[in-house]
C-alpha cells in the first residue's frame, strides 16, 4: 500500500543501501512521496536525500550499484526538489541548491543555465536584484555573448535605476542583435538613456568618480576640463582643479 508506512520503510532501506552506493530505494521513496503523499515537507525530505546521495556519487565519478544512474537521478531529483522548494516559498534555499548544482560535472552551458535560473529567482520572488546582478555578471564573464542573460541583467538594472550599466548592456546587445525591429527598439532606448544621463551631468559624474579613485589622473582631468569649458563652468572647473592640487600635495 503506497502510503506513509511504506515511505518510512523505503527510507530506512535507502539509508542502508546508500552504504553500498545503491540509490534505487531513495529514488523509490521519492517517487512514492511525490505520487501518493500530500506533505511537501516529506517530499522535500525524500528528494533532498536522493539529490545528496546521487550527486555525491556523480561528483566522485562512482557508478551507482543499482539500476539508476547517479547523473540521471541527480538531475531528476534537482528538478523535482526545485519545484517543491518553490511551492514552499523557500527561495533562498532554492537559489543555493541551483548554485550547488552548477558545480556538478555538467557542461559550461548547463552551469550557466542553472546560474541564470538562480538569478531569476533572486530578481523575481526574492526581489533581490543586487544578488541577481552578481550572478548575471558571473555568467557574462564566461559567456559575454549570452543574449538571454544580457536581457535579464538589463531588466534588473532597470528595476534598480542603474542607468550606466543598463546603457552598457543595451549597447552590448545591439552589437549582437540581428533582428531589425529589436535593433530599432534598442537604439531608441539607448538614445533616451543617453539623453537622461547627459541631463543629469552623467559625464561629469563618471569622470569625477575616476578622480576619486585615482586623484590627478591626467586623462580624466583633460576630459573634465573639456566638459567644463564646453558648458562654460569656469568657476566649477577652478574649484575642481584646486581640490585636485590639494589632494596631490
mmCIF file of N, CA, C and O in Angstrom, residues 184-233:
data_model
loop_
_atom_site.group_PDB
_atom_site.id
_atom_site.type_symbol
_atom_site.label_atom_id
_atom_site.label_comp_id
_atom_site.label_asym_id
_atom_site.label_seq_id
_atom_site.Cartn_x
_atom_site.Cartn_y
_atom_site.Cartn_z
ATOM 1 N N UNK A 184 16.025 48.531 -33.721
ATOM 2 C CA UNK A 184 15.397 49.857 -33.672
ATOM 3 C C UNK A 184 14.987 50.195 -32.237
ATOM 4 O O UNK A 184 15.211 51.312 -31.755
ATOM 5 N N UNK A 185 14.376 49.222 -31.563
ATOM 6 C CA UNK A 185 13.949 49.446 -30.179
ATOM 7 C C UNK A 185 15.138 49.725 -29.269
ATOM 8 O O UNK A 185 15.076 50.590 -28.382
ATOM 9 N N UNK A 186 16.216 48.984 -29.484
ATOM 10 C CA UNK A 186 17.414 49.173 -28.653
ATOM 11 C C UNK A 186 17.991 50.572 -28.841
ATOM 12 O O UNK A 186 18.355 51.243 -27.869
ATOM 13 N N UNK A 187 18.057 51.032 -30.085
ATOM 14 C CA UNK A 187 18.614 52.376 -30.344
ATOM 15 C C UNK A 187 17.748 53.459 -29.709
ATOM 16 O O UNK A 187 18.270 54.453 -29.195
ATOM 17 N N UNK A 188 16.429 53.270 -29.751
ATOM 18 C CA UNK A 188 15.532 54.248 -29.135
ATOM 19 C C UNK A 188 15.772 54.328 -27.631
ATOM 20 O O UNK A 188 15.846 55.423 -27.056
ATOM 21 N N UNK A 189 15.889 53.156 -26.980
ATOM 22 C CA UNK A 189 16.116 53.162 -25.537
ATOM 23 C C UNK A 189 17.498 53.712 -25.196
ATOM 24 O O UNK A 189 17.656 54.437 -24.213
ATOM 25 N N UNK A 190 18.482 53.387 -26.020
ATOM 26 C CA UNK A 190 19.843 53.898 -25.793
ATOM 27 C C UNK A 190 19.857 55.421 -25.903
ATOM 28 O O UNK A 190 20.450 56.118 -25.069
ATOM 29 N N UNK A 191 19.179 55.944 -26.938
ATOM 30 C CA UNK A 191 19.139 57.397 -27.127
ATOM 31 C C UNK A 191 18.460 58.077 -25.938
ATOM 32 O O UNK A 191 18.918 59.119 -25.451
ATOM 33 N N UNK A 192 17.379 57.475 -25.447
ATOM 34 C CA UNK A 192 16.675 58.038 -24.288
ATOM 35 C C UNK A 192 17.553 58.026 -23.048
ATOM 36 O O UNK A 192 17.602 58.995 -22.277
ATOM 37 N N UNK A 193 18.271 56.933 -22.856
ATOM 38 C CA UNK A 193 19.157 56.816 -21.693
ATOM 39 C C UNK A 193 20.272 57.846 -21.744
ATOM 40 O O UNK A 193 20.587 58.504 -20.753
ATOM 41 N N UNK A 194 20.884 57.977 -22.917
ATOM 42 C CA UNK A 194 21.990 58.925 -23.061
ATOM 43 C C UNK A 194 21.506 60.337 -22.770
ATOM 44 O O UNK A 194 22.175 61.117 -22.079
ATOM 45 N N UNK A 195 20.308 60.657 -23.293
ATOM 46 C CA UNK A 195 19.762 61.987 -23.034
ATOM 47 C C UNK A 195 19.543 62.224 -21.553
ATOM 48 O O UNK A 195 19.864 63.289 -21.019
ATOM 49 N N UNK A 196 19.001 61.212 -20.860
ATOM 50 C CA UNK A 196 18.770 61.353 -19.425
ATOM 51 C C UNK A 196 20.058 61.483 -18.646
ATOM 52 O O UNK A 196 20.166 62.289 -17.714
ATOM 53 N N UNK A 197 21.056 60.692 -19.020
ATOM 54 C CA UNK A 197 22.349 60.744 -18.331
ATOM 55 C C UNK A 197 23.014 62.091 -18.540
ATOM 56 O O UNK A 197 23.566 62.698 -17.620
ATOM 57 N N UNK A 198 22.947 62.599 -19.770
ATOM 58 C CA UNK A 198 23.560 63.899 -20.069
ATOM 59 C C UNK A 198 22.872 65.020 -19.279
ATOM 60 O O UNK A 198 23.526 65.925 -18.767
ATOM 61 N N UNK A 199 21.529 64.922 -19.177
ATOM 62 C CA UNK A 199 20.803 65.980 -18.462
ATOM 63 C C UNK A 199 21.130 65.988 -16.973
ATOM 64 O O UNK A 199 20.965 66.988 -16.295
ATOM 65 N N UNK A 200 21.595 64.840 -16.472
ATOM 66 C CA UNK A 200 21.966 64.745 -15.056
ATOM 67 C C UNK A 200 23.464 64.948 -14.831
ATOM 68 O O UNK A 200 23.973 64.696 -13.742
ATOM 69 N N UNK A 201 24.141 65.411 -15.870
ATOM 70 C CA UNK A 201 25.574 65.596 -15.729
ATOM 71 C C UNK A 201 26.324 64.281 -15.643
ATOM 72 O O UNK A 201 27.277 64.149 -14.873
ATOM 73 N N UNK A 202 25.864 63.325 -16.435
ATOM 74 C CA UNK A 202 26.428 61.985 -16.369
ATOM 75 C C UNK A 202 27.915 61.926 -16.647
ATOM 76 O O UNK A 202 28.663 61.225 -15.959
ATOM 77 N N UNK A 203 28.371 62.657 -17.649
ATOM 78 C CA UNK A 203 29.809 62.620 -17.975
ATOM 79 C C UNK A 203 30.641 63.155 -16.824
ATOM 80 O O UNK A 203 31.689 62.602 -16.491
ATOM 81 N N UNK A 204 30.172 64.236 -16.228
ATOM 82 C CA UNK A 204 30.917 64.812 -15.107
ATOM 83 C C UNK A 204 31.012 63.815 -13.949
ATOM 84 O O UNK A 204 32.078 63.637 -13.359
ATOM 85 N N UNK A 205 29.903 63.153 -13.668
ATOM 86 C CA UNK A 205 29.881 62.218 -12.542
ATOM 87 C C UNK A 205 30.849 61.073 -12.764
ATOM 88 O O UNK A 205 31.609 60.689 -11.861
ATOM 89 N N UNK A 206 30.846 60.533 -13.974
ATOM 90 C CA UNK A 206 31.728 59.403 -14.271
ATOM 91 C C UNK A 206 33.185 59.810 -14.145
ATOM 92 O O UNK A 206 34.007 59.108 -13.534
ATOM 93 N N UNK A 207 33.534 60.946 -14.705
ATOM 94 C CA UNK A 207 34.925 61.402 -14.670
ATOM 95 C C UNK A 207 35.362 61.764 -13.250
ATOM 96 O O UNK A 207 36.512 61.511 -12.862
ATOM 97 N N UNK A 208 34.454 62.358 -12.494
ATOM 98 C CA UNK A 208 34.791 62.688 -11.105
ATOM 99 C C UNK A 208 35.013 61.429 -10.265
ATOM 100 O O UNK A 208 35.849 61.413 -9.367
ATOM 101 N N UNK A 209 34.261 60.358 -10.589
ATOM 102 C CA UNK A 209 34.484 59.086 -9.894
ATOM 103 C C UNK A 209 35.874 58.539 -10.186
ATOM 104 O O UNK A 209 36.506 57.915 -9.335
ATOM 105 N N UNK A 210 36.352 58.770 -11.413
ATOM 106 C CA UNK A 210 37.729 58.371 -11.746
ATOM 107 C C UNK A 210 38.729 59.089 -10.851
ATOM 108 O O UNK A 210 39.689 58.488 -10.355
ATOM 109 N N UNK A 211 38.509 60.382 -10.618
ATOM 110 C CA UNK A 211 39.441 61.157 -9.802
ATOM 111 C C UNK A 211 39.337 60.792 -8.330
ATOM 112 O O UNK A 211 40.319 60.915 -7.587
ATOM 113 N N UNK A 212 38.160 60.360 -7.905
ATOM 114 C CA UNK A 212 38.039 59.883 -6.524
ATOM 115 C C UNK A 212 38.865 58.617 -6.325
ATOM 116 O O UNK A 212 39.480 58.415 -5.282
ATOM 117 N N UNK A 213 38.862 57.794 -7.360
ATOM 118 C CA UNK A 213 39.620 56.543 -7.269
ATOM 119 C C UNK A 213 41.106 56.768 -7.488
ATOM 120 O O UNK A 213 41.932 56.114 -6.848
ATOM 121 N N UNK A 214 41.444 57.687 -8.397
ATOM 122 C CA UNK A 214 42.849 57.977 -8.668
ATOM 123 C C UNK A 214 43.043 59.491 -8.855
ATOM 124 O O UNK A 214 42.985 60.005 -9.977
ATOM 125 N N UNK A 215 43.259 60.218 -7.782
ATOM 126 C CA UNK A 215 43.457 61.677 -7.885
ATOM 127 C C UNK A 215 44.610 62.017 -8.836
ATOM 128 O O UNK A 215 45.647 61.342 -8.848
ATOM 129 N N UNK A 216 44.382 63.065 -9.631
ATOM 130 C CA UNK A 216 45.417 63.514 -10.540
ATOM 131 C C UNK A 216 45.491 62.752 -11.844
ATOM 132 O O UNK A 216 46.397 63.009 -12.660
ATOM 133 N N UNK A 217 44.570 61.858 -12.102
ATOM 134 C CA UNK A 217 44.584 61.076 -13.350
ATOM 135 C C UNK A 217 44.475 62.032 -14.539
ATOM 136 O O UNK A 217 43.447 62.684 -14.743
ATOM 137 N N UNK A 218 45.544 62.132 -15.302
ATOM 138 C CA UNK A 218 45.668 63.201 -16.307
ATOM 139 C C UNK A 218 44.590 63.141 -17.377
ATOM 140 O O UNK A 218 44.025 64.185 -17.767
ATOM 141 N N UNK A 219 44.285 61.958 -17.875
ATOM 142 C CA UNK A 219 43.293 61.863 -18.948
ATOM 143 C C UNK A 219 41.898 62.271 -18.468
ATOM 144 O O UNK A 219 41.151 62.926 -19.200
ATOM 145 N N UNK A 220 41.570 61.883 -17.211
ATOM 146 C CA UNK A 220 40.266 62.273 -16.667
ATOM 147 C C UNK A 220 40.201 63.777 -16.446
ATOM 148 O O UNK A 220 39.166 64.407 -16.693
ATOM 149 N N UNK A 221 41.303 64.373 -15.994
ATOM 150 C CA UNK A 221 41.335 65.826 -15.802
ATOM 151 C C UNK A 221 41.178 66.548 -17.134
ATOM 152 O O UNK A 221 40.426 67.528 -17.248
ATOM 153 N N UNK A 222 41.859 66.072 -18.174
ATOM 154 C CA UNK A 222 41.740 66.694 -19.502
ATOM 155 C C UNK A 222 40.294 66.623 -20.004
ATOM 156 O O UNK A 222 39.770 67.595 -20.564
ATOM 157 N N UNK A 223 39.660 65.462 -19.785
ATOM 158 C CA UNK A 223 38.274 65.314 -20.227
ATOM 159 C C UNK A 223 37.349 66.237 -19.437
ATOM 160 O O UNK A 223 36.435 66.847 -19.995
ATOM 161 N N UNK A 224 37.586 66.361 -18.122
ATOM 162 C CA UNK A 224 36.778 67.251 -17.298
ATOM 163 C C UNK A 224 36.958 68.707 -17.696
ATOM 164 O O UNK A 224 35.996 69.487 -17.709
ATOM 165 N N UNK A 225 38.173 69.087 -18.002
ATOM 166 C CA UNK A 225 38.425 70.455 -18.457
ATOM 167 C C UNK A 225 37.613 70.743 -19.717
ATOM 168 O O UNK A 225 36.963 71.793 -19.842
ATOM 169 N N UNK A 226 37.608 69.784 -20.660
ATOM 170 C CA UNK A 226 36.874 69.968 -21.913
ATOM 171 C C UNK A 226 35.376 70.098 -21.662
ATOM 172 O O UNK A 226 34.714 70.973 -22.225
ATOM 173 N N UNK A 227 34.825 69.252 -20.765
ATOM 174 C CA UNK A 227 33.385 69.296 -20.475
ATOM 175 C C UNK A 227 33.009 70.615 -19.807
ATOM 176 O O UNK A 227 32.009 71.254 -20.161
ATOM 177 N N UNK A 228 33.817 71.056 -18.825
ATOM 178 C CA UNK A 228 33.522 72.311 -18.128
ATOM 179 C C UNK A 228 33.622 73.510 -19.072
ATOM 180 O O UNK A 228 32.802 74.426 -19.008
ATOM 181 N N UNK A 229 34.630 73.500 -19.933
ATOM 182 C CA UNK A 229 34.802 74.634 -20.854
ATOM 183 C C UNK A 229 33.671 74.680 -21.868
ATOM 184 O O UNK A 229 33.195 75.766 -22.231
ATOM 185 N N UNK A 230 33.242 73.489 -22.346
ATOM 186 C CA UNK A 230 32.124 73.457 -23.304
ATOM 187 C C UNK A 230 30.860 74.036 -22.683
ATOM 188 O O UNK A 230 30.045 74.667 -23.369
ATOM 189 N N UNK A 231 30.695 73.833 -21.378
ATOM 190 C CA UNK A 231 29.494 74.309 -20.672
ATOM 191 C C UNK A 231 29.734 75.657 -19.991
ATOM 192 O O UNK A 231 28.844 76.155 -19.287
ATOM 193 N N UNK A 232 30.943 76.213 -20.176
ATOM 194 C CA UNK A 232 31.330 77.499 -19.579
ATOM 195 C C UNK A 232 31.197 77.468 -18.057
ATOM 196 O O UNK A 232 30.787 78.443 -17.430
ATOM 197 N N UNK A 233 31.560 76.336 -17.459
ATOM 198 C CA UNK A 233 31.515 76.180 -15.998
ATOM 199 C C UNK A 233 32.913 76.474 -15.436
ATOM 200 O O UNK A 233 33.567 75.597 -14.865
#
